XYZ file of C-alpha atoms in Angstrom:
167
model
C 19.485 2.349 -22.274
C 16.604 2.999 -19.853
C 16.860 3.949 -16.217
C 16.182 1.405 -13.524
C 13.688 1.820 -10.720
C 15.152 2.223 -7.236
C 13.315 1.671 -3.951
C 14.170 3.709 -0.870
C 12.652 5.149 2.287
C 10.301 8.047 1.615
C 11.209 11.443 3.018
C 9.118 14.476 3.894
C 10.189 15.974 0.553
C 8.384 13.127 -1.236
C 4.955 13.940 0.253
C 3.733 16.104 -2.616
C 4.768 13.608 -5.311
C 3.192 10.774 -3.303
C -0.081 12.687 -2.979
C -0.202 13.438 -6.726
C 0.580 9.812 -7.564
C -2.021 8.616 -5.063
C -4.636 10.837 -6.692
C -3.768 9.436 -10.124
C -3.685 5.805 -8.986
C -6.960 5.814 -7.078
C -8.984 7.141 -10.036
C -9.433 3.588 -11.299
C -10.558 2.400 -7.848
C -13.057 5.254 -7.615
C -14.400 4.297 -11.043
C -14.793 0.627 -10.066
C -16.895 1.571 -7.037
C -18.587 4.680 -8.434
C -17.277 6.738 -5.508
C -14.880 9.616 -6.056
C -14.989 10.580 -2.369
C -12.834 7.667 -1.194
C -10.227 8.678 1.381
C -7.148 8.431 -0.872
C -8.753 10.962 -3.244
C -9.747 13.379 -0.492
C -6.617 13.135 1.653
C -4.735 16.397 2.122
C -1.018 16.995 1.780
C -0.951 17.421 5.556
C -2.539 14.000 5.920
C 0.138 12.385 3.759
C 2.863 14.178 5.734
C 1.334 12.930 8.999
C 1.299 9.342 7.701
C 4.937 9.645 6.647
C 5.835 10.927 10.126
C 3.873 8.247 11.995
C 4.974 5.122 10.164
C 7.345 3.920 7.511
C 6.961 4.596 3.807
C 8.840 3.527 0.726
C 8.992 5.073 -2.702
C 10.124 3.689 -6.029
C 11.833 6.211 -8.263
C 12.518 6.302 -11.943
C 15.145 9.021 -12.028
C 13.730 11.798 -9.844
C 10.089 10.783 -10.361
C 8.215 8.852 -7.662
C 6.440 6.111 -9.630
C 5.256 3.930 -6.739
C 4.837 4.051 -2.989
C 3.625 2.082 0.022
C 3.072 3.015 3.676
C 2.815 1.026 6.856
C 3.135 0.887 10.620
C 3.114 -1.707 13.390
C 0.004 -1.547 15.556
C -0.349 -2.334 19.257
C -0.904 -6.054 18.523
C 2.384 -6.409 16.644
C 0.662 -6.476 13.274
C 2.289 -4.585 10.421
C -0.517 -2.639 8.764
C 0.338 -2.094 5.094
C -1.537 0.621 3.235
C -1.771 2.635 0.060
C 0.371 0.503 -2.209
C 0.301 2.540 -5.408
C 2.044 2.142 -8.753
C 1.855 4.650 -11.604
C -0.487 3.244 -14.288
C 2.288 3.184 -16.913
C 4.479 1.117 -14.544
C 1.852 -1.458 -13.544
C 2.089 -5.164 -14.360
C 5.893 -5.181 -14.325
C 6.413 -6.508 -10.786
C 6.943 -3.166 -9.092
C 3.992 -3.553 -6.708
C 5.299 -6.943 -5.631
C 8.792 -5.530 -5.119
C 7.423 -2.752 -2.922
C 5.279 -5.170 -0.938
C 8.298 -7.426 -0.320
C 10.425 -4.429 0.659
C 7.967 -3.108 3.242
C 7.533 -6.624 4.645
C 11.328 -6.930 4.923
C 11.450 -3.608 6.761
C 8.848 -4.745 9.297
C 10.510 -8.151 9.682
C 13.426 -6.342 11.377
C 13.504 -5.487 15.058
C 11.016 -5.093 16.534
C 9.580 -7.748 14.265
C 5.981 -7.817 13.166
C 4.069 -10.960 14.086
C 1.941 -10.771 10.960
C 1.169 -8.521 8.012
C -2.281 -7.146 7.243
C -3.740 -5.053 4.445
C -7.097 -4.444 2.808
C -8.607 -3.701 -0.568
C -12.015 -3.460 -2.162
C -13.889 -6.622 -3.093
C -13.931 -5.732 -6.814
C -10.232 -4.825 -7.014
C -9.231 -8.049 -8.748
C -5.686 -6.944 -9.616
C -4.978 -6.042 -6.001
C -6.502 -9.264 -4.687
C -4.463 -11.293 -7.188
C -1.224 -9.515 -6.179
C -1.805 -10.003 -2.463
C -2.767 -13.656 -2.831
C 0.329 -14.297 -4.942
C 2.397 -12.975 -2.023
C 0.805 -15.346 0.480
C -2.001 -13.171 1.856
C -5.323 -14.830 2.644
C -8.691 -13.146 3.222
C -9.636 -13.089 6.910
C -12.529 -10.601 7.053
C -14.996 -8.634 4.962
C -16.620 -5.376 6.022
C -19.375 -3.641 4.096
C -18.522 0.071 4.271
C -21.103 1.329 1.814
C -23.705 0.211 -0.680
C -21.049 -0.409 -3.362
C -17.918 -1.231 -1.345
C -16.920 -4.151 0.823
C -13.398 -4.091 2.197
C -11.537 -7.398 2.190
C -8.885 -7.715 4.906
C -6.027 -10.048 4.054
C -3.254 -11.313 6.321
C -0.180 -13.456 6.358
C 2.049 -14.571 9.167
C 5.528 -13.141 9.349
C 8.089 -15.673 8.152
C 9.589 -17.965 10.750
C 12.951 -16.751 11.860
C 12.121 -13.063 11.568
C 11.469 -12.708 15.277
C 14.141 -11.467 17.610
C 14.159 -13.581 20.760
C 16.185 -13.331 23.910
C 17.769 -16.350 25.532
């Protein structure tokens, strides 16, 4: 019988595995855009550690191996910024990306609650766009960042009832 994938908060000890997985996962994005200097491929281990310290990150494990990850933080406007959702190529198309996305949204729906969720991807990243749309995200902006890459920003409102109010 196979092992099941578990999702938990990332720790500082996960930084190296996350960076290696990130490097593997963003190869296909670099190929799509013909740019192997994209930030996820040039980020240092120190940069990953800093992101883990400054926000919230989740990992999905198969045994001891990190096979997926996502990072995020709430900005000054109350928007949960979701970034670097990665799934090992052999684990893709089995719902793991959607599970991680739902888990990080659930985390940010707690107190203090995010007012909305926001993320971005490249305009040619059809699998990413399809995943985000299937989870209720809608495109709200496009920004040309280079001759071959336009970033598409997608958002969705936080679910009603996730806000903590005082009487």
